Amino acid sequence: MQFHKIDQDDVTFFKSILEEKYVRVDEENLYRCASDETEDLRYLPEIVLQPGTTEDVSSVMKYCNEHDIPVTARGAGTGLSGGALPIYGGVALDMKRFNKILNIDKRNFQVTTEPGVITQELQEHLKSEGLFYPPDPASKGSCFIGGNVSENSGGPRAVKYGVVKDYVLNLEIVLADGAVIWTGANVLKNATGYNLTQLIVGSEGTLGIITKIVLRLIPAVKHDLLLLVPFRSAVDACAAVNTIFLAGFTPSALEFMERDALEWSMRYVKSTGINLPDDIAAHLLIEVDGNHIDELYRDAEAISEIVQQYDIGEVLFADSHEQKEMLWTLRRKVGEAVKSNSVYKEEDTVVPRAELPELLQVIKKLGREYGFQSVCYGHAGDGNLHVNIVKGAMSDEDWNTKLPEGIRKLFVEVVRMGGTLSGEHGIGLVQKGYMDIAFNDVQMNLMRQIKHVFDPKGILNPGKITPGP
C-alpha cells in the first residue's frame, strides 16, 4: 500500500483547522513521537498534530482518509510492543491535550474521562471521592488512560479485580473517515447488538481514535497488607502461586520476581531496604486488601503458613506505608532497571496459572540453548510472566538471527500450554510476526476483514497486529 507523503498543502490545511502551535514539524516533537519504551526502535513521523477536541480529530481523520495519509495515535509513549510507532511516517496524532476528567457520577459509580489523563492521577482523584478504579500498570504514574484502553492493560491488581476491559462501559471514537460514534451505553449490562466497545479495547488504535472513555468504578477499599516471601527455588515460587488459590485465597496482587529482577531494581533505585541472602532465587510479593483489617491479618497469616511447605526464607510483613511503597517501587521499577543494564527484548507471556512452573523451566532451557540470559518477573497470579531477554555478551549476529528462533520456540511452547502471546502489552509491531503461532488462517483473515470494515484504506496505525499495512 502506498501512502501520500505530507507536503506543504497538507501542512497549510492542518494549520487551518488547528492553531499553528499545535501543528508541529520541529525536530524535538518529531523525535519525541518517533519512539516509545519498546527496545531502541525509532520511526519518525512527518508531522505531529495535537488536537484538543473530538471535532479536531474528526477533521484530521476525514482529510487524512481522503488523501491516504497514515495516522498513528500517540499517548504517553510508555508502550512496550511498538504500538504507537509511526512506522509509515505520516501523522503522529498526539493526544496529550485530551487531559480532562469530564464527569464523575458517584450515584452510578462511573467516570467519563478523556484519553490523555494520566492513570495514577485519575485513580487518586477518584480515591478522594471514595471510588476505586483498580487497573494499575507499572507505568501508571506516566501512562495515559487512553493508551491503557488501547492495549487492554492490566497491572498487579488484575488478579483480583480484572483488567481494563472489565471496566470500560462505553467509548466515543472517531473512525478512519472522520465519523464519530459511541460504541455502547453507560450501563452495566448490554446485550444489544455486537459488542463494539470490547472490540475497540485492545485494538491499539487500528480501528478508531478514542476521544472519550466511560469507566465503571467500585467502592474504595480501606486497608491492605503486603508480604514479601523469599524462595530458594524460583520454580517453587511459581508453584506456590496456585497453591495459594487452591487453599481458597484470592490476593489483590500476587507478583513474582526472580532474584536478578529484585537485585537490579534495588541497585537502580539505590535501595538497601531488602535483605537478599545468597541462597534466595526468587520472591513473591503478595497483597491482600479489604475493609476489615482483622480479616486481612488472618488471611495474611494463613498465606504465610501455606507457603511454609516450600523451601523459603524469612517472610517480610510490610508494617508501614513507607515499607509498602518501597516494595511496590522495587517491583514497578524492574523493567526500567533491566533496560538500564543492557539492550533487551521483553516478551509478555501468559499461560494458565498452574502452568507457571513449566513456563519458567522452558524459558531457562531455551536460554541455555540459544545463549541468552533472561530476567523474569510479572503478575504470577494471572499466569502473566514478563520475560526480559538481556543481550549481555551475545554477538550482534546471534541477537539478530538466533534469538528470534528462540522467541518463536518460546511462543510455541506457551501456546502448547494453553497460553498466548501477550497478556497486557499488546502485539503492536514487535510481536505481529508471531501471530501465526496463536491463530490460524481463518482467524487471521477475520481480523483483517474487521480492520478493513473500520478502515478500508488502512490509514489507522498501519503495520500493527496483523502482517502488512
Short mmCIF file of C-alpha atoms in Angstrom, two decimals:
data_model
loop_
_atom_site.label_atom_id
_atom_site.label_comp_id
_atom_site.label_asym_id
_atom_site.label_seq_id
_atom_site.Cartn_x
_atom_site.Cartn_y
_atom_site.Cartn_z
CA MET A 1 0.00 0.00 0.00
CA GLN A 2 1.31 3.43 -1.00
CA PHE A 3 0.68 6.33 1.35
CA HIS A 4 0.78 10.01 0.46
CA LYS A 5 3.84 11.93 1.67
CA ILE A 6 2.87 15.07 3.54
CA ASP A 7 3.56 18.29 1.62
CA GLN A 8 3.12 21.98 2.27
CA ASP A 9 -0.52 21.94 1.15
CA ASP A 10 -1.26 19.37 3.84
CA VAL A 11 0.53 21.44 6.49
CA THR A 12 -1.45 24.50 5.41
CA PHE A 13 -4.70 22.58 5.79
CA PHE A 14 -3.81 21.26 9.23
CA LYS A 15 -2.99 24.80 10.34
CA SER A 16 -6.41 25.89 9.11
CA ILE A 17 -8.21 23.52 11.49
CA LEU A 18 -5.78 23.59 14.42
CA GLU A 19 -3.93 26.52 15.91
CA GLU A 20 -0.50 26.81 14.35
CA LYS A 21 1.21 25.95 17.65
CA TYR A 22 -0.50 22.54 17.59
CA VAL A 23 0.92 21.66 14.16
CA ARG A 24 4.50 20.59 14.86
CA VAL A 25 7.25 19.75 12.41
CA ASP A 26 10.16 20.69 14.69
CA GLU A 27 12.83 18.10 15.38
CA GLU A 28 12.11 17.88 19.11
CA ASN A 29 8.47 16.84 18.65
CA LEU A 30 9.17 14.57 15.69
CA TYR A 31 11.79 12.67 17.69
CA ARG A 32 9.60 12.58 20.81
CA CYS A 33 6.87 10.82 18.83
CA ALA A 34 9.29 8.53 16.99
CA SER A 35 9.82 6.08 19.86
CA ASP A 36 8.21 4.62 22.95
CA GLU A 37 9.62 2.25 25.59
CA THR A 38 9.96 -0.63 23.12
CA GLU A 39 13.61 -1.61 22.85
CA ASP A 40 15.56 1.05 20.89
CA LEU A 41 13.18 1.35 17.92
CA ARG A 42 12.66 4.74 16.26
CA TYR A 43 10.39 5.76 13.36
CA LEU A 44 9.98 9.45 12.58
CA PRO A 45 6.53 10.81 11.75
CA GLU A 46 6.34 13.53 9.10
CA ILE A 47 4.24 15.81 11.30
CA VAL A 48 2.87 15.89 14.85
CA LEU A 49 -0.68 17.13 15.32
CA GLN A 50 -2.08 17.97 18.75
CA PRO A 51 -5.89 18.10 18.56
CA GLY A 52 -7.91 19.33 21.53
CA THR A 53 -11.48 18.31 20.67
CA THR A 54 -13.32 15.42 19.07
CA GLU A 55 -14.18 17.77 16.21
CA ASP A 56 -10.46 18.41 15.66
CA VAL A 57 -9.78 14.68 15.45
CA SER A 58 -12.73 14.19 13.09
CA SER A 59 -11.46 16.89 10.73
CA VAL A 60 -7.95 15.45 10.73
CA MET A 61 -9.16 11.93 10.06
CA LYS A 62 -11.52 12.96 7.28
CA TYR A 63 -8.71 14.79 5.50
CA CYS A 64 -6.15 12.02 6.01
CA ASN A 65 -8.60 9.39 4.78
CA GLU A 66 -9.29 11.40 1.63
CA HIS A 67 -5.57 11.93 1.00
CA ASP A 68 -4.22 8.49 2.01
CA ILE A 69 -2.15 9.79 4.91
CA PRO A 70 -1.36 7.29 7.69
CA VAL A 71 -2.29 8.33 11.24
CA THR A 72 -0.81 6.87 14.41
CA ALA A 73 -2.42 7.88 17.70
CA ARG A 74 0.11 8.81 20.39
CA GLY A 75 -0.43 8.64 24.13
CA ALA A 76 2.29 8.96 26.76
CA GLY A 77 4.75 6.75 24.88
CA THR A 78 5.10 4.11 27.60
CA GLY A 79 4.17 1.16 25.40
CA LEU A 80 6.30 -1.98 25.19
CA SER A 81 5.17 -3.51 21.89
CA GLY A 82 5.79 -0.64 19.47
CA GLY A 83 2.07 0.03 19.19
CA ALA A 84 2.48 3.83 18.91
CA LEU A 85 5.40 3.88 16.47
CA PRO A 86 4.57 5.65 13.17
CA ILE A 87 6.42 3.13 11.01
CA TYR A 88 4.98 4.57 7.77
CA GLY A 89 5.61 8.18 8.74
CA GLY A 90 2.55 10.34 8.22
CA VAL A 91 0.74 11.94 11.16
CA ALA A 92 1.54 11.30 14.80
CA LEU A 93 -1.74 12.26 16.49
CA ASP A 94 -0.55 13.44 19.89
CA MET A 95 -3.46 13.14 22.35
CA LYS A 96 -1.87 14.93 25.31
CA ARG A 97 -4.36 17.84 25.18
CA PHE A 98 -7.22 15.40 25.89
CA ASN A 99 -6.36 15.62 29.59
CA LYS A 100 -9.64 16.33 31.40
CA ILE A 101 -11.76 14.21 33.70
CA LEU A 102 -15.16 15.21 32.35
CA ASN A 103 -17.63 13.82 34.86
CA ILE A 104 -17.71 11.68 38.00
CA ASP A 105 -21.09 10.06 38.52
CA LYS A 106 -20.94 8.87 42.12
CA ARG A 107 -24.55 7.69 42.11
CA ASN A 108 -23.83 5.20 39.34
CA PHE A 109 -20.14 4.56 40.10
CA GLN A 110 -18.93 5.83 36.73
CA VAL A 111 -16.40 8.31 35.40
CA THR A 112 -16.20 9.91 31.96
CA THR A 113 -12.67 10.91 31.03
CA GLU A 114 -10.62 12.00 28.07
CA PRO A 115 -7.86 9.62 26.95
CA GLY A 116 -4.90 11.87 27.83
CA VAL A 117 -5.43 11.76 31.60
CA ILE A 118 -2.56 10.09 33.47
CA THR A 119 -3.83 6.85 35.01
CA GLN A 120 -2.50 7.47 38.52
CA GLU A 121 -3.92 10.99 38.59
CA LEU A 122 -7.32 9.57 37.62
CA GLN A 123 -7.07 6.92 40.35
CA GLU A 124 -6.06 9.42 43.02
CA HIS A 125 -8.84 11.83 42.06
CA LEU A 126 -11.37 9.01 42.25
CA LYS A 127 -9.98 7.79 45.58
CA SER A 128 -10.60 11.24 47.06
CA GLU A 129 -14.26 10.69 46.16
CA GLY A 130 -14.34 7.23 47.78
CA LEU A 131 -14.18 5.47 44.41
CA PHE A 132 -11.77 2.87 43.03
CA TYR A 133 -10.52 2.18 39.51
CA PRO A 134 -8.27 -0.88 40.02
CA PRO A 135 -6.15 -1.45 36.86
CA ASP A 136 -2.68 -0.14 37.69
CA PRO A 137 0.08 -0.83 35.14
CA ALA A 138 3.69 -0.34 36.26
CA SER A 139 3.83 2.94 34.34
CA LYS A 140 0.65 4.29 35.98
CA GLY A 141 2.47 7.47 37.06
CA SER A 142 3.06 8.46 33.44
CA CYS A 143 0.86 6.39 31.10
CA PHE A 144 -2.43 7.71 29.72
CA ILE A 145 -5.78 6.03 30.35
CA GLY A 146 -6.41 6.05 26.59
CA GLY A 147 -3.27 4.02 25.99
CA ASN A 148 -4.38 1.60 28.71
CA VAL A 149 -7.68 1.10 26.88
CA SER A 150 -5.94 0.71 23.52
CA GLU A 151 -3.66 -2.02 24.93
CA ASN A 152 -6.15 -3.56 27.39
CA SER A 153 -3.62 -3.02 30.17
CA GLY A 154 -3.61 -4.92 33.42
CA GLY A 155 -1.19 -4.50 36.30
CA PRO A 156 -0.64 -6.22 39.65
CA ARG A 157 -4.23 -5.96 40.90
CA ALA A 158 -5.73 -7.64 37.85
CA VAL A 159 -5.56 -10.96 39.70
CA LYS A 160 -8.48 -9.91 41.93
CA TYR A 161 -10.08 -7.04 40.06
CA GLY A 162 -9.57 -7.73 36.36
CA VAL A 163 -8.03 -5.70 33.54
CA VAL A 164 -9.09 -2.57 31.68
CA LYS A 165 -11.70 -4.36 29.55
CA ASP A 166 -13.62 -5.22 32.72
CA TYR A 167 -14.20 -1.52 33.45
CA VAL A 168 -14.89 0.07 30.06
CA LEU A 169 -18.61 0.68 29.53
CA ASN A 170 -18.62 2.98 26.55
CA LEU A 171 -16.26 4.80 24.20
CA GLU A 172 -16.53 7.78 21.92
CA ILE A 173 -14.35 7.09 18.89
CA VAL A 174 -13.53 8.78 15.62
CA LEU A 175 -13.46 6.38 12.68
CA ALA A 176 -10.99 6.48 9.82
CA ASP A 177 -13.31 8.61 7.66
CA GLY A 178 -13.95 11.13 10.44
CA ALA A 179 -17.32 9.76 11.57
CA VAL A 180 -17.90 9.99 15.32
CA ILE A 181 -19.73 7.22 17.20
CA TRP A 182 -20.34 5.92 20.71
CA THR A 183 -19.68 2.21 20.88
CA GLY A 184 -22.07 1.17 23.66
CA ALA A 185 -24.11 2.51 26.56
CA ASN A 186 -23.38 3.63 30.13
CA VAL A 187 -24.91 0.56 31.69
CA LEU A 188 -23.56 -2.49 33.48
CA LYS A 189 -25.39 -4.98 31.25
CA ASN A 190 -25.77 -4.64 27.50
CA ALA A 191 -26.94 -7.41 25.18
CA THR A 192 -27.84 -5.04 22.33
CA GLY A 193 -26.06 -5.94 19.11
CA TYR A 194 -22.37 -6.63 18.63
CA ASN A 195 -20.09 -5.51 21.42
CA LEU A 196 -18.22 -2.74 19.63
CA THR A 197 -16.84 -1.40 22.90
CA GLN A 198 -14.87 -4.55 23.65
CA LEU A 199 -13.73 -4.73 20.03
CA ILE A 200 -12.08 -1.32 20.38
CA VAL A 201 -10.49 -2.18 23.74
CA GLY A 202 -7.07 -3.64 22.94
CA SER A 203 -7.23 -2.72 19.24
CA GLU A 204 -4.16 -0.49 19.54
CA GLY A 205 -5.53 2.44 17.53
CA THR A 206 -6.01 0.33 14.40
CA LEU A 207 -9.82 0.65 14.28
CA GLY A 208 -10.54 4.16 15.57
CA ILE A 209 -9.28 7.06 17.68
CA ILE A 210 -10.61 7.10 21.26
CA THR A 211 -11.75 10.57 22.37
CA LYS A 212 -13.89 9.82 25.44
CA ILE A 213 -13.99 6.88 27.86
CA VAL A 214 -16.72 5.83 30.31
CA LEU A 215 -15.42 3.56 33.07
CA ARG A 216 -17.30 1.69 35.74
CA LEU A 217 -15.95 2.06 39.27
CA ILE A 218 -16.21 0.23 42.58
CA PRO A 219 -16.13 1.49 46.17
CA ALA A 220 -12.65 2.22 47.50
CA VAL A 221 -11.21 -0.38 49.88
CA LYS A 222 -9.94 0.79 53.26
CA HIS A 223 -6.99 -1.47 54.08
CA ASP A 224 -4.26 -3.59 52.55
CA LEU A 225 -1.42 -5.76 53.83
CA LEU A 226 1.73 -6.71 51.95
CA LEU A 227 4.05 -9.71 52.30
CA LEU A 228 7.38 -10.44 50.61
CA VAL A 229 8.16 -14.16 50.55
CA PRO A 230 11.68 -15.32 49.58
CA PHE A 231 12.10 -18.74 47.89
CA ARG A 232 15.24 -20.77 47.43
CA SER A 233 13.80 -22.15 44.19
CA ALA A 234 12.21 -19.96 41.51
CA VAL A 235 10.17 -22.92 40.28
CA ASP A 236 8.81 -23.38 43.82
CA ALA A 237 7.82 -19.72 43.89
CA CYS A 238 5.81 -20.24 40.70
CA ALA A 239 4.24 -23.42 42.09
CA ALA A 240 3.25 -21.67 45.34
CA VAL A 241 1.06 -19.25 43.38
CA ASN A 242 -1.56 -21.84 42.51
CA THR A 243 -1.25 -23.45 45.94
CA ILE A 244 -2.44 -20.19 47.50
CA PHE A 245 -5.51 -20.07 45.25
CA LEU A 246 -6.31 -23.73 45.76
CA ALA A 247 -6.38 -23.02 49.51
CA GLY A 248 -9.22 -20.57 48.90
CA PHE A 249 -7.43 -17.21 48.90
CA THR A 250 -7.58 -14.51 46.23
CA PRO A 251 -4.90 -11.89 46.90
CA SER A 252 -5.37 -8.41 45.46
CA ALA A 253 -1.87 -8.76 43.99
CA LEU A 254 0.49 -11.69 43.60
CA GLU A 255 3.76 -10.76 41.90
CA PHE A 256 6.78 -12.91 41.01
CA MET A 257 10.33 -11.53 40.90
CA GLU A 258 13.44 -13.53 40.09
CA ARG A 259 16.49 -12.69 42.14
CA ASP A 260 18.11 -10.66 39.33
CA ALA A 261 14.91 -8.64 38.90
CA LEU A 262 14.85 -7.56 42.53
CA GLU A 263 18.61 -7.14 42.76
CA TRP A 264 18.78 -4.94 39.65
CA SER A 265 15.80 -2.91 40.78
CA MET A 266 17.36 -2.30 44.20
CA ARG A 267 20.54 -1.12 42.54
CA TYR A 268 18.58 1.06 40.08
CA VAL A 269 16.61 2.91 42.78
CA LYS A 270 19.58 2.84 45.19
CA SER A 271 17.63 0.93 47.84
CA THR A 272 19.10 -1.21 50.59
CA GLY A 273 15.77 -1.90 52.26
CA ILE A 274 15.65 -5.63 51.43
CA ASN A 275 17.96 -8.28 52.80
CA LEU A 276 18.85 -10.58 49.90
CA PRO A 277 20.71 -13.72 51.08
CA ASP A 278 22.85 -15.54 48.52
CA ASP A 279 20.62 -18.64 48.53
CA ILE A 280 17.38 -16.82 47.61
CA ALA A 281 16.34 -17.37 43.97
CA ALA A 282 13.00 -15.54 43.74
CA HIS A 283 10.32 -13.68 45.67
CA LEU A 284 6.55 -13.49 45.71
CA LEU A 285 5.05 -10.11 46.59
CA ILE A 286 1.57 -10.81 47.99
CA GLU A 287 -1.07 -8.22 48.83
CA VAL A 288 -4.46 -8.72 50.43
CA ASP A 289 -6.99 -5.93 50.72
CA GLY A 290 -10.47 -5.26 52.08
CA ASN A 291 -12.47 -3.25 54.57
CA HIS A 292 -11.88 -5.29 57.74
CA ILE A 293 -8.30 -5.27 58.96
CA ASP A 294 -8.73 -8.23 61.31
CA GLU A 295 -9.79 -10.43 58.40
CA LEU A 296 -6.80 -9.28 56.39
CA TYR A 297 -4.39 -10.19 59.18
CA ARG A 298 -5.96 -13.65 59.34
CA ASP A 299 -5.60 -14.05 55.57
CA ALA A 300 -2.00 -12.86 55.59
CA GLU A 301 -1.08 -15.23 58.39
CA ALA A 302 -2.82 -18.13 56.65
CA ILE A 303 -0.99 -17.43 53.38
CA SER A 304 2.27 -17.25 55.29
CA GLU A 305 1.52 -20.69 56.71
CA ILE A 306 0.66 -22.09 53.26
CA VAL A 307 4.00 -21.11 51.72
CA GLN A 308 5.89 -22.75 54.60
CA GLN A 309 5.54 -26.06 52.74
CA TYR A 310 8.17 -24.74 50.32
CA ASP A 311 11.84 -24.02 50.98
CA ILE A 312 11.57 -20.34 51.89
CA GLY A 313 13.44 -17.71 53.83
CA GLU A 314 12.03 -15.28 56.37
CA VAL A 315 8.71 -13.75 55.32
CA LEU A 316 8.65 -9.95 55.46
CA PHE A 317 5.39 -8.31 56.59
CA ALA A 318 5.43 -4.69 55.41
CA ASP A 319 4.21 -2.93 58.54
CA SER A 320 4.26 0.70 57.43
CA HIS A 321 3.11 2.78 54.49
CA GLU A 322 6.74 3.63 53.71
CA GLN A 323 7.77 -0.03 53.59
CA LYS A 324 4.85 -0.88 51.32
CA GLU A 325 5.76 1.97 48.99
CA MET A 326 9.37 0.80 48.93
CA LEU A 327 8.37 -2.74 47.96
CA TRP A 328 5.99 -1.57 45.26
CA THR A 329 8.59 0.84 43.90
CA LEU A 330 11.07 -2.02 43.60
CA ARG A 331 8.52 -4.11 41.74
CA ARG A 332 7.39 -1.34 39.41
CA LYS A 333 10.94 -0.28 38.53
CA VAL A 334 12.15 -3.71 37.43
CA GLY A 335 11.56 -3.01 33.72
CA GLU A 336 13.47 0.26 33.84
CA ALA A 337 16.25 -1.40 35.82
CA VAL A 338 16.70 -4.16 33.24
CA LYS A 339 16.68 -1.63 30.41
CA SER A 340 19.40 0.38 32.13
CA ASN A 341 21.65 -2.69 32.32
CA SER A 342 21.65 -3.87 28.73
CA VAL A 343 20.00 -3.95 25.34
CA TYR A 344 16.99 -6.18 25.84
CA LYS A 345 13.75 -7.58 24.46
CA GLU A 346 10.68 -8.09 26.60
CA GLU A 347 8.16 -10.84 25.97
CA ASP A 348 4.78 -10.65 27.70
CA THR A 349 3.94 -14.34 28.00
CA VAL A 350 0.78 -15.59 29.69
CA VAL A 351 -0.27 -19.16 30.48
CA PRO A 352 -2.90 -20.76 32.72
CA ARG A 353 -1.71 -20.09 36.26
CA ALA A 354 -0.93 -23.72 37.11
CA GLU A 355 1.50 -23.90 34.18
CA LEU A 356 3.81 -21.16 35.50
CA PRO A 357 6.46 -23.58 36.85
CA GLU A 358 6.74 -25.29 33.47
CA LEU A 359 6.86 -21.94 31.68
CA LEU A 360 9.78 -20.77 33.80
CA GLN A 361 11.65 -24.04 33.18
CA VAL A 362 11.07 -23.72 29.41
CA ILE A 363 12.42 -20.15 29.43
CA LYS A 364 15.60 -21.18 31.21
CA LYS A 365 16.09 -24.20 28.94
CA LEU A 366 15.77 -22.02 25.83
CA GLY A 367 18.21 -19.55 27.36
CA ARG A 368 20.79 -22.29 27.67
CA GLU A 369 20.06 -23.49 24.14
CA TYR A 370 20.27 -20.08 22.48
CA GLY A 371 22.78 -18.41 24.78
CA PHE A 372 20.66 -15.65 26.28
CA GLN A 373 20.13 -14.51 29.84
CA SER A 374 16.55 -13.90 30.98
CA VAL A 375 15.23 -11.88 33.88
CA CYS A 376 11.67 -12.94 34.71
CA TYR A 377 9.04 -11.18 36.77
CA GLY A 378 5.37 -10.38 36.48
CA HIS A 379 1.81 -10.92 37.53
CA ALA A 380 2.06 -14.51 38.67
CA GLY A 381 -1.49 -14.53 39.99
CA ASP A 382 -2.67 -14.17 36.38
CA GLY A 383 -0.10 -16.54 34.87
CA ASN A 384 1.42 -13.44 33.20
CA LEU A 385 5.22 -13.62 33.16
CA HIS A 386 7.34 -10.83 31.68
CA VAL A 387 10.47 -12.33 30.15
CA ASN A 388 13.24 -9.76 29.75
CA ILE A 389 15.85 -11.20 27.42
CA VAL A 390 19.16 -9.45 28.04
CA LYS A 391 21.69 -9.14 25.20
CA GLY A 392 24.66 -9.09 27.53
CA ALA A 393 27.57 -10.84 25.82
CA MET A 394 25.55 -12.17 22.86
CA SER A 395 27.02 -11.25 19.49
CA ASP A 396 25.03 -8.97 17.22
CA GLU A 397 24.65 -11.85 14.76
CA ASP A 398 23.21 -14.20 17.39
CA TRP A 399 20.98 -11.42 18.74
CA ASN A 400 19.55 -10.69 15.30
CA THR A 401 19.34 -14.21 13.85
CA LYS A 402 19.34 -16.90 16.55
CA LEU A 403 17.29 -15.07 19.17
CA PRO A 404 14.13 -14.71 17.02
CA GLU A 405 14.22 -18.50 16.59
CA GLY A 406 14.38 -18.90 20.36
CA ILE A 407 11.50 -16.47 20.88
CA ARG A 408 9.41 -18.34 18.33
CA LYS A 409 10.09 -21.60 20.16
CA LEU A 410 9.07 -19.91 23.41
CA PHE A 411 5.73 -18.80 21.97
CA VAL A 412 5.10 -22.26 20.50
CA GLU A 413 5.57 -23.70 23.99
CA VAL A 414 3.38 -21.00 25.56
CA VAL A 415 0.52 -21.79 23.15
CA ARG A 416 1.01 -25.53 23.77
CA MET A 417 0.45 -24.86 27.48
CA GLY A 418 -2.84 -23.10 26.68
CA GLY A 419 -1.40 -19.59 26.79
CA THR A 420 -0.93 -16.81 24.25
CA LEU A 421 1.49 -14.16 23.04
CA SER A 422 0.63 -11.19 25.21
CA GLY A 423 -1.17 -10.71 28.49
CA GLU A 424 -1.21 -6.90 28.63
CA HIS A 425 1.45 -5.26 26.43
CA GLY A 426 -0.30 -5.90 23.13
CA ILE A 427 1.01 -7.12 19.77
CA GLY A 428 1.89 -3.82 18.10
CA LEU A 429 4.91 -4.03 15.83
CA VAL A 430 7.31 -6.39 17.57
CA GLN A 431 5.03 -9.40 18.08
CA LYS A 432 3.00 -9.38 14.87
CA GLY A 433 5.41 -11.79 13.19
CA TYR A 434 4.45 -14.46 15.73
CA MET A 435 0.68 -14.16 15.34
CA ASP A 436 0.57 -17.29 13.16
CA ILE A 437 1.53 -19.31 16.24
CA ALA A 438 -1.61 -18.29 18.11
CA PHE A 439 -4.06 -18.01 15.18
CA ASN A 440 -4.81 -19.99 12.03
CA ASP A 441 -5.56 -18.52 8.60
CA VAL A 442 -9.30 -18.35 9.23
CA GLN A 443 -8.82 -16.34 12.42
CA MET A 444 -6.25 -14.02 10.86
CA ASN A 445 -8.49 -13.36 7.85
CA LEU A 446 -11.36 -12.47 10.18
CA MET A 447 -9.14 -9.90 11.88
CA ARG A 448 -8.07 -8.46 8.54
CA GLN A 449 -11.70 -8.19 7.43
CA ILE A 450 -12.67 -6.42 10.66
CA LYS A 451 -9.80 -3.99 10.09
CA HIS A 452 -11.00 -3.38 6.52
CA VAL A 453 -14.56 -2.64 7.63
CA PHE A 454 -13.41 0.01 10.10
CA ASP A 455 -10.53 1.33 7.98
CA PRO A 456 -10.86 0.47 4.26
CA LYS A 457 -7.79 2.47 3.25
CA GLY A 458 -5.63 1.10 6.05
CA ILE A 459 -4.52 4.52 7.35
CA LEU A 460 -5.10 3.89 11.07
CA ASN A 461 -1.85 2.81 12.75
CA PRO A 462 -0.76 0.72 9.75
CA GLY A 463 1.66 -2.15 10.19
CA LYS A 464 0.43 -3.24 13.61
CA ILE A 465 -1.11 -6.51 14.92
CA THR A 466 -1.54 -8.27 11.56
CA PRO A 467 1.19 -8.58 8.90
CA GLY A 468 1.03 -5.91 6.19
CA PRO A 469 -0.25 -2.29 6.36
#
